[in-house]
Each structure stands twice: as C-alpha cells, then as structure tokens.
PDB file of C-alpha atoms and ligand atoms in Angstrom:
ATOM      1  CA  MET A   7     -78.438  32.582  -0.539  1.00  0.00           C
ATOM      2  CA  PRO A   8     -81.721  32.815   1.178  1.00  0.00           C
ATOM      3  CA  LYS A   9     -84.406  32.525  -1.811  1.00  0.00           C
ATOM      4  CA  THR A  10     -86.205  35.378  -3.353  1.00  0.00           C
ATOM      5  CA  VAL A  11     -89.925  36.076  -1.953  1.00  0.00           C
ATOM      6  CA  ALA A  12     -92.567  38.389  -3.812  1.00  0.00           C
ATOM      7  CA  VAL A  13     -95.958  40.165  -2.305  1.00  0.00           C
ATOM      8  CA  VAL A  14     -99.136  41.247  -3.790  1.00  0.00           C
ATOM      9  CA  THR A  15    -101.605  42.912  -1.551  1.00  0.00           C
ATOM     10  CA  GLY A  16    -105.029  41.933  -2.603  1.00  0.00           C
ATOM     11  CA  SER A  17    -104.141  39.316  -5.196  1.00  0.00           C
ATOM     12  CA  ASN A  18    -107.077  36.945  -4.341  1.00  0.00           C
ATOM     13  CA  LYS A  19    -109.160  38.347  -6.817  1.00  0.00           C
ATOM     14  CA  GLY A  20    -108.638  41.292 -10.142  1.00  0.00           C
ATOM     15  CA  ILE A  21    -105.869  42.898 -11.415  1.00  0.00           C
ATOM     16  CA  GLY A  22    -103.567  41.114  -8.118  1.00  0.00           C
ATOM     17  CA  PHE A  23    -104.137  37.560  -8.961  1.00  0.00           C
ATOM     18  CA  ALA A  24    -103.667  38.116 -12.358  1.00  0.00           C
ATOM     19  CA  ILE A  25    -100.006  39.805 -11.106  1.00  0.00           C
ATOM     20  CA  VAL A  26     -99.560  36.586  -8.342  1.00  0.00           C
ATOM     21  CA  ARG A  27    -100.451  34.367 -11.667  1.00  0.00           C
ATOM     22  CA  ALA A  28     -97.975  36.380 -13.734  1.00  0.00           C
ATOM     23  CA  LEU A  29     -95.226  36.377 -10.961  1.00  0.00           C
ATOM     24  CA  CYS A  30     -96.038  32.927 -10.952  1.00  0.00           C
ATOM     25  CA  LYS A  31     -94.866  32.261 -14.443  1.00  0.00           C
ATOM     26  CA  ASN A  32     -91.846  34.188 -14.573  1.00  0.00           C
ATOM     27  CA  PHE A  33     -90.238  35.407 -11.209  1.00  0.00           C
ATOM     28  CA  ASP A  34     -88.266  33.148 -10.318  1.00  0.00           C
ATOM     29  CA  GLY A  35     -88.621  32.911  -5.949  1.00  0.00           C
ATOM     30  CA  ASP A  36     -91.573  32.082  -3.519  1.00  0.00           C
ATOM     31  CA  VAL A  37     -94.944  34.333  -4.443  1.00  0.00           C
ATOM     32  CA  TYR A  38     -97.258  35.115  -2.061  1.00  0.00           C
ATOM     33  CA  LEU A  39    -100.875  35.443  -2.766  1.00  0.00           C
ATOM     34  CA  THR A  40    -102.500  37.642   0.429  1.00  0.00           C
ATOM     35  CA  ALA A  41    -105.769  38.749   1.454  1.00  0.00           C
ATOM     36  CA  ARG A  42    -107.495  40.010   3.727  1.00  0.00           C
ATOM     37  CA  ASP A  43    -110.335  36.896   4.044  1.00  0.00           C
ATOM     38  CA  GLU A  44    -108.492  34.285   4.347  1.00  0.00           C
ATOM     39  CA  GLY A  45    -110.920  31.892   2.732  1.00  0.00           C
ATOM     40  CA  ARG A  46    -111.137  34.208  -0.228  1.00  0.00           C
ATOM     41  CA  GLY A  47    -107.390  34.330  -0.912  1.00  0.00           C
ATOM     42  CA  GLN A  48    -106.943  29.988   0.508  1.00  0.00           C
ATOM     43  CA  GLN A  49    -109.714  29.781  -2.454  1.00  0.00           C
ATOM     44  CA  ALA A  50    -108.076  31.794  -4.828  1.00  0.00           C
ATOM     45  CA  VAL A  51    -104.308  30.041  -4.632  1.00  0.00           C
ATOM     46  CA  GLN A  52    -106.687  26.584  -5.615  1.00  0.00           C
ATOM     47  CA  ASP A  53    -107.297  27.899  -8.180  1.00  0.00           C
ATOM     48  CA  LEU A  54    -104.122  28.516  -9.497  1.00  0.00           C
ATOM     49  CA  GLU A  55    -103.260  25.222  -8.907  1.00  0.00           C
ATOM     50  CA  LYS A  56    -105.148  24.056 -11.464  1.00  0.00           C
ATOM     51  CA  GLU A  57    -103.256  26.201 -13.858  1.00  0.00           C
ATOM     52  CA  ASN A  58    -100.607  24.505 -12.166  1.00  0.00           C
ATOM     53  CA  LEU A  59     -98.911  27.469 -10.680  1.00  0.00           C
ATOM     54  CA  HIS A  60     -97.574  27.016  -6.860  1.00  0.00           C
ATOM     55  CA  PRO A  61     -98.402  30.476  -5.293  1.00  0.00           C
ATOM     56  CA  LYS A  62     -98.235  30.205  -1.259  1.00  0.00           C
ATOM     57  CA  PHE A  63    -100.298  32.276   1.159  1.00  0.00           C
ATOM     58  CA  HIS A  64    -100.522  34.875   3.742  1.00  0.00           C
ATOM     59  CA  GLN A  65    -103.585  36.266   5.257  1.00  0.00           C
ATOM     60  CA  LEU A  66    -102.763  40.315   5.108  1.00  0.00           C
ATOM     61  CA  ASP A  67    -105.579  43.256   5.487  1.00  0.00           C
ATOM     62  CA  ILE A  68    -103.862  46.066   5.311  1.00  0.00           C
ATOM     63  CA  ASN A  69    -106.077  48.648   6.790  1.00  0.00           C
ATOM     64  CA  SER A  70    -104.596  45.701  10.831  1.00  0.00           C
ATOM     65  CA  LYS A  71    -101.559  46.502  11.580  1.00  0.00           C
ATOM     66  CA  GLU A  72    -101.012  43.482  13.582  1.00  0.00           C
ATOM     67  CA  SER A  73    -101.747  41.727  10.272  1.00  0.00           C
ATOM     68  CA  ILE A  74     -98.975  43.252   8.410  1.00  0.00           C
ATOM     69  CA  GLY A  75     -96.509  43.007  11.627  1.00  0.00           C
ATOM     70  CA  LYS A  76     -97.837  38.934  11.673  1.00  0.00           C
ATOM     71  CA  LEU A  77     -96.463  39.538   7.462  1.00  0.00           C
ATOM     72  CA  LYS A  78     -93.658  41.304   8.321  1.00  0.00           C
ATOM     73  CA  GLU A  79     -92.334  38.774  10.959  1.00  0.00           C
ATOM     74  CA  PHE A  80     -93.252  35.502   8.945  1.00  0.00           C
ATOM     75  CA  LEU A  81     -91.524  37.161   5.642  1.00  0.00           C
ATOM     76  CA  GLU A  82     -88.725  38.479   7.960  1.00  0.00           C
ATOM     77  CA  LYS A  83     -88.567  34.595  10.035  1.00  0.00           C
ATOM     78  CA  ASN A  84     -88.714  32.767   7.232  1.00  0.00           C
ATOM     79  CA  TYR A  85     -86.852  34.946   4.325  1.00  0.00           C
ATOM     80  CA  GLY A  86     -84.548  37.346   6.175  1.00  0.00           C
ATOM     81  CA  GLY A  87     -85.424  39.283   3.586  1.00  0.00           C
ATOM     82  CA  LEU A  88     -87.770  40.876   0.489  1.00  0.00           C
ATOM     83  CA  ASP A  89     -87.092  40.925  -2.734  1.00  0.00           C
ATOM     84  CA  ILE A  90     -90.377  42.529  -4.955  1.00  0.00           C
ATOM     85  CA  LEU A  91     -94.031  44.135  -2.542  1.00  0.00           C
ATOM     86  CA  VAL A  92     -96.773  44.771  -5.063  1.00  0.00           C
ATOM     87  CA  ASN A  93     -98.990  47.055  -3.124  1.00  0.00           C
ATOM     88  CA  ASN A  94    -101.939  46.683  -5.007  1.00  0.00           C
ATOM     89  CA  ALA A  95    -104.466  46.370  -2.491  1.00  0.00           C
ATOM     90  CA  ALA A  96    -106.892  48.750  -3.083  1.00  0.00           C
ATOM     91  CA  ILE A  97    -111.280  50.348  -2.383  1.00  0.00           C
ATOM     92  CA  ALA A  98    -112.965  51.933  -4.648  1.00  0.00           C
ATOM     93  CA  TYR A  99    -117.263  53.459  -3.801  1.00  0.00           C
ATOM     94  CA  LYS A 100    -119.636  52.490  -6.643  1.00  0.00           C
ATOM     95  CA  ALA A 101    -120.990  56.150  -8.687  1.00  0.00           C
ATOM     96  CA  ASN A 102    -124.150  55.396  -7.211  1.00  0.00           C
ATOM     97  CA  SER A 103    -122.669  54.800  -3.928  1.00  0.00           C
ATOM     98  CA  THR A 104    -125.371  56.092  -0.598  1.00  0.00           C
ATOM     99  CA  ALA A 105    -122.583  56.853   1.961  1.00  0.00           C
ATOM    100  CA  PRO A 106    -122.103  60.581   2.958  1.00  0.00           C
ATOM    101  CA  PHE A 107    -118.681  61.735   0.907  1.00  0.00           C
ATOM    102  CA  ALA A 108    -116.875  62.325   3.972  1.00  0.00           C
ATOM    103  CA  GLU A 109    -117.443  58.478   4.858  1.00  0.00           C
ATOM    104  CA  GLN A 110    -115.488  57.618   1.323  1.00  0.00           C
ATOM    105  CA  ALA A 111    -113.225  59.582   1.667  1.00  0.00           C
ATOM    106  CA  ASP A 112    -112.187  58.102   5.433  1.00  0.00           C
ATOM    107  CA  VAL A 113    -112.605  55.186   3.992  1.00  0.00           C
ATOM    108  CA  SER A 114    -110.761  55.212   1.019  1.00  0.00           C
ATOM    109  CA  MET A 115    -108.065  57.017   2.498  1.00  0.00           C
ATOM    110  CA  ARG A 116    -107.499  54.548   5.717  1.00  0.00           C
ATOM    111  CA  CYS A 117    -107.363  52.061   2.950  1.00  0.00           C
ATOM    112  CA  ASN A 118    -105.523  53.339  -0.469  1.00  0.00           C
ATOM    113  CA  PHE A 119    -103.116  55.595   1.294  1.00  0.00           C
ATOM    114  CA  PHE A 120    -102.350  54.636   4.916  1.00  0.00           C
ATOM    115  CA  GLY A 121    -103.155  51.055   4.580  1.00  0.00           C
ATOM    116  CA  THR A 122    -100.062  51.103   1.477  1.00  0.00           C
ATOM    117  CA  LEU A 123     -98.174  53.471   3.927  1.00  0.00           C
ATOM    118  CA  ASP A 124     -98.295  51.083   6.895  1.00  0.00           C
ATOM    119  CA  VAL A 125     -97.232  48.217   5.000  1.00  0.00           C
ATOM    120  CA  CYS A 126     -94.259  50.607   3.221  1.00  0.00           C
ATOM    121  CA  HIS A 127     -93.188  50.835   6.904  1.00  0.00           C
ATOM    122  CA  ALA A 128     -93.363  48.113   8.437  1.00  0.00           C
ATOM    123  CA  LEU A 129     -91.897  46.294   5.126  1.00  0.00           C
ATOM    124  CA  PHE A 130     -89.476  48.228   3.795  1.00  0.00           C
ATOM    125  CA  PRO A 131     -86.572  47.525   6.159  1.00  0.00           C
ATOM    126  CA  LEU A 132     -86.809  43.815   4.890  1.00  0.00           C
ATOM    127  CA  LEU A 133     -86.222  44.669   1.645  1.00  0.00           C
ATOM    128  CA  ARG A 134     -83.278  43.415  -0.019  1.00  0.00           C
ATOM    129  CA  PRO A 135     -80.413  45.329  -3.438  1.00  0.00           C
ATOM    130  CA  HIS A 136     -82.267  44.719  -6.675  1.00  0.00           C
ATOM    131  CA  SER A 137     -85.568  44.882  -5.024  1.00  0.00           C
ATOM    132  CA  ARG A 138     -88.462  46.432  -6.500  1.00  0.00           C
ATOM    133  CA  VAL A 139     -91.976  48.306  -5.519  1.00  0.00           C
ATOM    134  CA  VAL A 140     -95.048  48.701  -7.053  1.00  0.00           C
ATOM    135  CA  ASN A 141     -97.657  50.733  -5.862  1.00  0.00           C
ATOM    136  CA  VAL A 142    -100.510  49.788  -8.048  1.00  0.00           C
ATOM    137  CA  ALA A 143    -102.489  53.711  -8.711  1.00  0.00           C
ATOM    138  CA  SER A 144    -104.780  55.073 -11.267  1.00  0.00           C
ATOM    139  CA  ARG A 145    -105.045  57.323 -13.558  1.00  0.00           C
ATOM    140  CA  GLY A 146    -107.836  59.390 -11.740  1.00  0.00           C
ATOM    141  CA  GLY A 147    -105.400  60.019  -9.436  1.00  0.00           C
ATOM    142  CA  ILE A 148    -103.196  62.666 -11.768  1.00  0.00           C
ATOM    143  CA  ALA A 149    -107.492  63.559 -12.624  1.00  0.00           C
ATOM    144  CA  SER A 150    -107.644  64.591  -9.555  1.00  0.00           C
ATOM    145  CA  PHE A 151    -103.679  66.368  -9.698  1.00  0.00           C
ATOM    146  CA  LYS A 152    -105.356  68.072 -12.627  1.00  0.00           C
ATOM    147  CA  LYS A 153    -108.341  69.709 -10.418  1.00  0.00           C
ATOM    148  CA  LEU A 154    -106.646  70.995  -7.689  1.00  0.00           C
ATOM    149  CA  SER A 155    -106.320  74.710  -6.774  1.00  0.00           C
ATOM    150  CA  GLN A 156    -102.510  75.831  -7.916  1.00  0.00           C
ATOM    151  CA  GLN A 157    -101.535  76.195  -4.723  1.00  0.00           C
ATOM    152  CA  LEU A 158    -102.437  72.398  -3.715  1.00  0.00           C
ATOM    153  CA  ALA A 159    -100.859  71.760  -7.339  1.00  0.00           C
ATOM    154  CA  GLU A 160     -97.542  73.635  -6.269  1.00  0.00           C
ATOM    155  CA  GLN A 161     -97.717  71.431  -3.142  1.00  0.00           C
ATOM    156  CA  PHE A 162     -98.537  68.126  -4.179  1.00  0.00           C
ATOM    157  CA  GLN A 163     -95.676  68.511  -7.606  1.00  0.00           C
ATOM    158  CA  SER A 164     -92.865  69.634  -5.488  1.00  0.00           C
ATOM    159  CA  ASP A 165     -89.611  67.764  -5.187  1.00  0.00           C
ATOM    160  CA  SER A 166     -88.871  68.560  -1.628  1.00  0.00           C
ATOM    161  CA  LEU A 167     -92.710  67.853  -0.400  1.00  0.00           C
ATOM    162  CA  THR A 168     -92.037  65.138   2.508  1.00  0.00           C
ATOM    163  CA  GLU A 169     -94.105  62.149   4.048  1.00  0.00           C
ATOM    164  CA  SER A 170     -95.299  64.023   7.064  1.00  0.00           C
ATOM    165  CA  GLN A 171     -96.398  67.071   4.542  1.00  0.00           C
ATOM    166  CA  LEU A 172     -98.313  64.847   2.750  1.00  0.00           C
ATOM    167  CA  ILE A 173     -99.907  62.675   5.061  1.00  0.00           C
ATOM    168  CA  GLY A 174    -100.908  65.965   6.153  1.00  0.00           C
ATOM    169  CA  LEU A 175    -102.473  66.660   2.814  1.00  0.00           C
ATOM    170  CA  MET A 176    -104.287  63.573   3.229  1.00  0.00           C
ATOM    171  CA  ASN A 177    -105.246  64.093   6.427  1.00  0.00           C
ATOM    172  CA  ARG A 178    -106.852  67.862   5.218  1.00  0.00           C
ATOM    173  CA  PHE A 179    -108.539  66.159   2.117  1.00  0.00           C
ATOM    174  CA  VAL A 180    -110.712  63.679   4.774  1.00  0.00           C
ATOM    175  CA  SER A 181    -111.478  66.938   7.486  1.00  0.00           C
ATOM    176  CA  ASP A 182    -112.538  69.439   4.371  1.00  0.00           C
ATOM    177  CA  THR A 183    -114.937  66.947   3.087  1.00  0.00           C
ATOM    178  CA  LYS A 184    -116.373  66.657   6.835  1.00  0.00           C
ATOM    179  CA  ALA A 185    -116.792  70.291   6.618  1.00  0.00           C
ATOM    180  CA  GLY A 186    -118.108  69.458   3.122  1.00  0.00           C
ATOM    181  CA  ASP A 187    -116.269  72.446   1.827  1.00  0.00           C
ATOM    182  CA  HIS A 188    -113.498  70.325  -0.256  1.00  0.00           C
ATOM    183  CA  GLN A 189    -114.036  71.709  -3.057  1.00  0.00           C
ATOM    184  CA  ALA A 190    -114.348  74.874  -2.159  1.00  0.00           C
ATOM    185  CA  LYS A 191    -110.241  74.460  -0.596  1.00  0.00           C
ATOM    186  CA  GLY A 192    -109.509  73.549  -4.187  1.00  0.00           C
ATOM    187  CA  TRP A 193    -109.956  69.711  -3.962  1.00  0.00           C
ATOM    188  CA  ALA A 194    -111.474  67.725  -6.868  1.00  0.00           C
ATOM    189  CA  ASN A 195    -114.464  66.016  -5.673  1.00  0.00           C
ATOM    190  CA  SER A 196    -113.290  62.513  -6.358  1.00  0.00           C
ATOM    191  CA  ALA A 197    -112.839  60.336  -2.601  1.00  0.00           C
ATOM    192  CA  TYR A 198    -110.680  57.792  -5.142  1.00  0.00           C
ATOM    193  CA  GLY A 199    -108.889  60.405  -6.557  1.00  0.00           C
ATOM    194  CA  ALA A 200    -107.555  61.692  -3.816  1.00  0.00           C
ATOM    195  CA  THR A 201    -106.054  59.079  -2.096  1.00  0.00           C
ATOM    196  CA  LYS A 202    -104.490  57.231  -5.731  1.00  0.00           C
ATOM    197  CA  LEU A 203    -103.029  61.153  -5.903  1.00  0.00           C
ATOM    198  CA  GLY A 204    -101.162  60.751  -2.218  1.00  0.00           C
ATOM    199  CA  VAL A 205     -99.987  57.446  -3.888  1.00  0.00           C
ATOM    200  CA  ILE A 206     -99.105  58.825  -6.799  1.00  0.00           C
ATOM    201  CA  ALA A 207     -96.979  61.485  -4.448  1.00  0.00           C
ATOM    202  CA  LEU A 208     -95.468  58.860  -2.091  1.00  0.00           C
ATOM    203  CA  THR A 209     -93.785  57.107  -4.365  1.00  0.00           C
ATOM    204  CA  ALA A 210     -92.039  59.791  -5.546  1.00  0.00           C
ATOM    205  CA  ILE A 211     -90.928  60.861  -1.892  1.00  0.00           C
ATOM    206  CA  GLN A 212     -90.257  57.014  -1.181  1.00  0.00           C
ATOM    207  CA  ALA A 213     -87.732  56.479  -4.084  1.00  0.00           C
ATOM    208  CA  ARG A 214     -86.428  60.990  -3.177  1.00  0.00           C
ATOM    209  CA  ALA A 215     -85.592  58.701   0.364  1.00  0.00           C
ATOM    210  CA  LEU A 216     -84.287  55.564  -1.254  1.00  0.00           C
ATOM    211  CA  LYS A 217     -81.186  58.101  -2.468  1.00  0.00           C
ATOM    212  CA  ASP A 218     -79.397  58.297   0.536  1.00  0.00           C
ATOM    213  CA  ASP A 219     -80.279  54.691   0.853  1.00  0.00           C
ATOM    214  CA  PRO A 220     -77.089  51.958   1.366  1.00  0.00           C
ATOM    215  CA  ARG A 221     -79.151  49.409  -0.506  1.00  0.00           C
ATOM    216  CA  GLU A 222     -78.185  49.556  -4.120  1.00  0.00           C
ATOM    217  CA  ASP A 223     -81.280  49.042  -6.746  1.00  0.00           C
ATOM    218  CA  THR A 224     -83.844  49.512  -5.537  1.00  0.00           C
ATOM    219  CA  LEU A 225     -86.776  50.679  -7.624  1.00  0.00           C
ATOM    220  CA  ILE A 226     -89.706  52.000  -6.396  1.00  0.00           C
ATOM    221  CA  ASN A 227     -93.236  52.853  -9.205  1.00  0.00           C
ATOM    222  CA  ALA A 228     -96.641  53.835  -9.258  1.00  0.00           C
ATOM    223  CA  CYS A 229     -98.783  52.714 -12.313  1.00  0.00           C
ATOM    224  CA  CYS A 230    -102.143  52.560 -13.828  1.00  0.00           C
ATOM    225  CA  PRO A 231    -102.934  49.698 -14.925  1.00  0.00           C
ATOM    226  CA  GLY A 232    -105.479  50.559 -17.410  1.00  0.00           C
ATOM    227  CA  TYR A 233    -109.856  50.193 -16.998  1.00  0.00           C
ATOM    228  CA  VAL A 234    -110.180  47.132 -16.397  1.00  0.00           C
ATOM    229  CA  ASP A 235    -112.128  43.689 -16.104  1.00  0.00           C
ATOM    230  CA  THR A 236    -112.903  43.532 -12.533  1.00  0.00           C
ATOM    231  CA  ASP A 237    -115.604  44.082  -9.470  1.00  0.00           C
ATOM    232  CA  MET A 238    -113.583  47.292  -8.518  1.00  0.00           C
ATOM    233  CA  SER A 239    -115.247  48.854 -12.536  1.00  0.00           C
ATOM    234  CA  SER A 240    -118.468  46.346 -12.674  1.00  0.00           C
ATOM    235  CA  HIS A 241    -116.494  44.360 -14.699  1.00  0.00           C
ATOM    236  CA  LYS A 242    -117.157  48.057 -17.778  1.00  0.00           C
ATOM    237  CA  GLY A 243    -113.145  47.368 -18.008  1.00  0.00           C
ATOM    238  CA  THR A 244    -111.660  46.846 -21.292  1.00  0.00           C
ATOM    239  CA  LYS A 245    -108.589  44.840 -20.458  1.00  0.00           C
ATOM    240  CA  THR A 246    -108.630  41.546 -19.038  1.00  0.00           C
ATOM    241  CA  PRO A 247    -106.860  41.444 -15.513  1.00  0.00           C
ATOM    242  CA  ASP A 248    -103.886  39.220 -16.991  1.00  0.00           C
ATOM    243  CA  GLU A 249    -103.798  42.493 -19.261  1.00  0.00           C
ATOM    244  CA  GLY A 250    -104.101  44.965 -16.609  1.00  0.00           C
ATOM    245  CA  ALA A 251    -101.112  43.146 -15.204  1.00  0.00           C
ATOM    246  CA  ILE A 252     -98.593  43.604 -17.515  1.00  0.00           C
ATOM    247  CA  THR A 253     -97.279  47.169 -16.354  1.00  0.00           C
ATOM    248  CA  PRO A 254     -97.172  45.699 -12.494  1.00  0.00           C
ATOM    249  CA  VAL A 255     -95.757  43.181 -13.396  1.00  0.00           C
ATOM    250  CA  TYR A 256     -93.597  45.217 -15.888  1.00  0.00           C
ATOM    251  CA  LEU A 257     -92.083  47.584 -13.390  1.00  0.00           C
ATOM    252  CA  ALA A 258     -92.184  43.788 -10.656  1.00  0.00           C
ATOM    253  CA  LEU A 259     -89.251  41.956 -12.742  1.00  0.00           C
ATOM    254  CA  LEU A 260     -87.178  45.143 -13.843  1.00  0.00           C
ATOM    255  CA  PRO A 261     -83.882  43.665 -14.750  1.00  0.00           C
ATOM    256  CA  PRO A 262     -81.117  44.137 -11.880  1.00  0.00           C
ATOM    257  CA  ASN A 263     -79.654  47.314 -11.894  1.00  0.00           C
ATOM    258  CA  THR A 264     -81.965  49.462 -13.895  1.00  0.00           C
ATOM    259  CA  THR A 265     -81.814  52.878 -13.547  1.00  0.00           C
ATOM    260  CA  ALA A 266     -85.229  53.831 -14.058  1.00  0.00           C
ATOM    261  CA  PRO A 267     -87.759  54.483 -13.998  1.00  0.00           C
ATOM    262  CA  GLN A 268     -87.056  55.125 -10.793  1.00  0.00           C
ATOM    263  CA  GLY A 269     -90.490  57.468  -8.588  1.00  0.00           C
ATOM    264  CA  GLU A 270     -92.251  57.371 -11.659  1.00  0.00           C
ATOM    265  CA  MET A 271     -96.553  57.324 -12.742  1.00  0.00           C
ATOM    266  CA  VAL A 272     -96.324  54.382 -15.558  1.00  0.00           C
ATOM    267  CA  ALA A 273     -98.604  52.983 -17.336  1.00  0.00           C
ATOM    268  CA  GLU A 274     -98.450  51.115 -20.823  1.00  0.00           C
ATOM    269  CA  LYS A 275     -95.192  50.757 -19.788  1.00  0.00           C
ATOM    270  CA  GLU A 276     -94.132  54.432 -20.014  1.00  0.00           C
ATOM    271  CA  ILE A 277     -93.190  56.981 -17.945  1.00  0.00           C
ATOM    272  CA  LEU A 278     -96.768  59.613 -17.535  1.00  0.00           C
ATOM    273  CA  LYS A 279     -95.270  63.131 -16.894  1.00  0.00           C
ATOM    274  CA  TRP A 280     -97.574  64.413 -14.771  1.00  0.00           C
ATOM    275  CA  LYS A 281     -96.274  67.251 -12.937  1.00  0.00           C
ATOM    276  CA  THR A 282     -97.234  70.475 -14.614  1.00  0.00           C
ATOM    277  CA  ARG A 283     -93.829  72.199 -14.477  1.00  0.00           C
TER     278      ARG A 283
HETATM  279  N1  LIG F   7    -110.765  47.990 -12.306  1.00  0.00           N
HETATM  280  C1  LIG F   7    -109.457  49.109 -12.479  1.00  0.00           C
HETATM  281  O1  LIG F   7    -109.708  49.576 -13.777  1.00  0.00           O
HETATM  282  C2  LIG F   7    -108.453  49.792 -11.763  1.00  0.00           C
HETATM  283  C3  LIG F   7    -108.345  51.531 -12.126  1.00  0.00           C
HETATM  284  C4  LIG F   7    -107.141  51.420 -12.311  1.00  0.00           C
HETATM  285  C5  LIG F   7    -106.013  51.282 -10.790  1.00  0.00           C
HETATM  286  N2  LIG F   7    -106.879  50.365 -10.628  1.00  0.00           N
HETATM  287  C6  LIG F   7    -105.949  49.780  -8.952  1.00  0.00           C
HETATM  288  O2  LIG F   7    -106.280  48.333  -9.476  1.00  0.00           O
HETATM  289  C7  LIG F   7    -105.462  47.638  -7.987  1.00  0.00           C
HETATM  290  C8  LIG F   7    -106.465  46.408  -8.317  1.00  0.00           C
HETATM  291  O3  LIG F   7    -107.859  46.508  -8.471  1.00  0.00           O
HETATM  292  P1  LIG F   7    -108.849  45.890  -8.867  1.00  0.00           P
HETATM  293  O4  LIG F   7    -110.133  46.156 -10.727  1.00  0.00           O
HETATM  294  O5  LIG F   7    -108.108  44.217  -9.658  1.00  0.00           O
HETATM  295  O6  LIG F   7    -110.119  45.569  -7.891  1.00  0.00           O
HETATM  296  P2  LIG F   7    -110.996  44.324  -6.713  1.00  0.00           P
HETATM  297  O7  LIG F   7    -111.070  43.400  -7.876  1.00  0.00           O
HETATM  298  O8  LIG F   7    -111.482  45.394  -5.855  1.00  0.00           O
HETATM  299  O9  LIG F   7    -110.091  44.222  -6.108  1.00  0.00           O
HETATM  300  C9  LIG F   7    -109.213  44.528  -5.366  1.00  0.00           C
HETATM  301  C10 LIG F   7    -108.239  43.706  -4.239  1.00  0.00           C
HETATM  302  O10 LIG F   7    -107.694  44.285  -2.892  1.00  0.00           O
HETATM  303  C11 LIG F   7    -108.111  43.808  -1.508  1.00  0.00           C
HETATM  304  N3  LIG F   7    -109.156  44.642  -0.820  1.00  0.00           N
HETATM  305  C12 LIG F   7    -109.316  45.823  -0.311  1.00  0.00           C
HETATM  306  N4  LIG F   7    -109.574  46.142   0.941  1.00  0.00           N
HETATM  307  C13 LIG F   7    -108.086  45.365   1.195  1.00  0.00           C
HETATM  308  C14 LIG F   7    -107.292  45.348   2.150  1.00  0.00           C
HETATM  309  N5  LIG F   7    -108.014  46.701   3.601  1.00  0.00           N
HETATM  310  N6  LIG F   7    -106.003  44.814   3.144  1.00  0.00           N
HETATM  311  C15 LIG F   7    -106.793  43.558   2.417  1.00  0.00           C
HETATM  312  N7  LIG F   7    -107.150  43.807   0.855  1.00  0.00           N
HETATM  313  C16 LIG F   7    -107.543  44.609   0.493  1.00  0.00           C
HETATM  314  C17 LIG F   7    -110.048  43.225  -2.167  1.00  0.00           C
HETATM  315  O11 LIG F   7    -109.867  41.889  -1.735  1.00  0.00           O
HETATM  316  P3  LIG F   7    -111.924  41.440  -0.774  1.00  0.00           P
HETATM  317  O12 LIG F   7    -111.714  40.616  -2.366  1.00  0.00           O
HETATM  318  O13 LIG F   7    -111.112  41.236   0.146  1.00  0.00           O
HETATM  319  O14 LIG F   7    -112.338  42.651  -1.039  1.00  0.00           O
HETATM  320  C18 LIG F   7    -109.345  43.148  -3.427  1.00  0.00           C
HETATM  321  O15 LIG F   7    -108.624  41.257  -3.478  1.00  0.00           O
HETATM  322  C19 LIG F   7    -106.124  48.529  -7.571  1.00  0.00           C
HETATM  323  O16 LIG F   7    -105.287  49.095  -6.653  1.00  0.00           O
HETATM  324  C20 LIG F   7    -107.231  49.887  -7.863  1.00  0.00           C
HETATM  325  O17 LIG F   7    -107.112  50.956  -7.030  1.00  0.00           O
HETATM  326  C21 LIG F   7    -107.594  49.408 -10.703  1.00  0.00           C
END
C-alpha cells in the first residue's frame, strides 16, 4: 500500500499552520506543510517539531505554475497519488490599503481564484479514491453573492454553470474594476469577496464533475473558518487559528464512504445554504 499523503497550501502561518498541526495529530499519513517562501516554511516546520509533530515540507507558490508542477512531480514520484488537499493559501488587502481597487481585484483574483484553480488542475489527477479536497473560502464570498445583480446571481447559482463560464465571470469582474464600473455592472464592491465567491462556485462545479469520475468516494467542499486571529484579520478575529482549523479539518477527515457534504459551503461543520433558490 502506498503511503497516504496530505497537502495544505499556504501553511507556514495562520489557519493553514493550524490545519497542518491538527492533521499531524489526526491523519495517519504524511502531512506536507507548504509555503511560497522556503525559509518561512522551514521555520514553521521547526515550530511544529517543538510540539513533537513531524510535518514534511515542500515549497509551493500557488501563483507559479512551475512551483505547482514541481510539487505535482514530487507527489507522483514519492507517493503515486494524493489523499487530502486543503486549498488554504490566499491574500486579502487591508481595508486601508491605498492600492487602486482594480489592482486589488487583479492581484487577489490571480492568487485566491486562479492560483487555487491551477493547483486543482495540477493535483486532481493525483487524487486517489476516498480523497478529500477542502477549498478554504469565506462567508465574505456569500456576502458578495447577496449583493450581485439578479442576472449575475442567477449565473453564479446555476447548476449548469461550467468552469470556463466561471472563469469568464471572474475575468469580467477584474476587467469591470479596471473600467471603474464594476458596481454599475452588478458586482459587490469587494475584491476579496469576489474571489471567494468564485471559490465557492468552483467547488460546486468540481463536485458535479466528480459524479462522472471513476474514482469512488471523493469529496470536495468549500468552507469558512470563521473570524480568526491571524495576520489576515490584523489579529482582530475572535477565534484562535486552532479553532479556525476545526471545520477545514473536519472536512479533510470525513470518514471513508461518506456521501455528504459534497460540493457545499460549510461553516461550523454545518452546510451554509447560500443560493437564493
Ligand atoms: N482570518 C480570517 O478571519 C479568515 C476568515 C475567512 C476566511 N479566511 C481564509 O482562511 C485562509 C487562511 O487565512 P489566514 O487568516 O490564515 O491568512 P494569513 O495568516 O494571511 O495566511 C495566509 C497564508 O497563505 C499564504 N499565501 C499567500 N499567497 C500565497 C501564494 N501565492 N502561494 C502560497 N501561499 C500563499 C501566506 O504565505 P506568506 O506567509 O508567504 O504570505 C500564508 O501562509 C485564507 O483562504 C483566508 O481567505 C480567513
């Protein structure tokens, strides 16, 4: 039997780091702490070693197809597959950022949506039967959904939305911000929210695609970790990172032959119904 393996993106700090900590304690396989910066990643591994936990390390910048490809090759060669993938890495501009909104939209979309998508495209072929994928999104994505024009909302919640149509919507949001009329075009005024709405909608599409996949019992869900005390929240969040990791880890460790949740948005271990019909 090949050794089972879990990968957590953006796990040198914050919620990702806490997800690695919990998986090291509860998953019977190798756990990869990954980071875009090798030094920060190795330091994080050493910090967990002090807790007598033994994650492994691999560099991963989700904005770099080359970096993603190297991780894929490594997993293929050393494990012949993948059992748990937690897409946690993301960025958020601070509310007081002076960067132009269109730049915030472009940069956030490239990392949070397209980076996550590139990781999925590269690593999904490695998923073994009974694997679990967790896309860390945010209730902010649902808040953005609720502010969409009816026409856009219908597209996002359609059960026939395809991945290429979703990519088109995400690109349209960015180009509308560049034209300065994204709100007039029916979008909410949040770059981060748009990226996370994209991740939530992507998860539903990915789960639908699994219905025709010969690999049995593969589950993929999105989640919100809650408002967590990390650098992203400027340490204003009310949950500890370990508390924020609870729902992502619950989804990552759903027992074999579970049928639900599948393709859902989950918070506090409960499905969040985000569609309006
Ligand atoms: N904190 C909250 O209240 C909250 C609420 C809802 C959802 N979330 C979501 O939870 C997840 C974790 O957030 P957090 O609060 O732990 O944030 P964080 O403390 O800012 O950590 C984000 C992690 O992602 C990494 N990252 C950023 N861009 C990357 C890239 N291109 N490639 C690889 N790694 C990258 C960061 O690495 P560096 O150290 O190199 O920057 C860091 O390790 C995110 O998806 C976030 O959107 C957080």
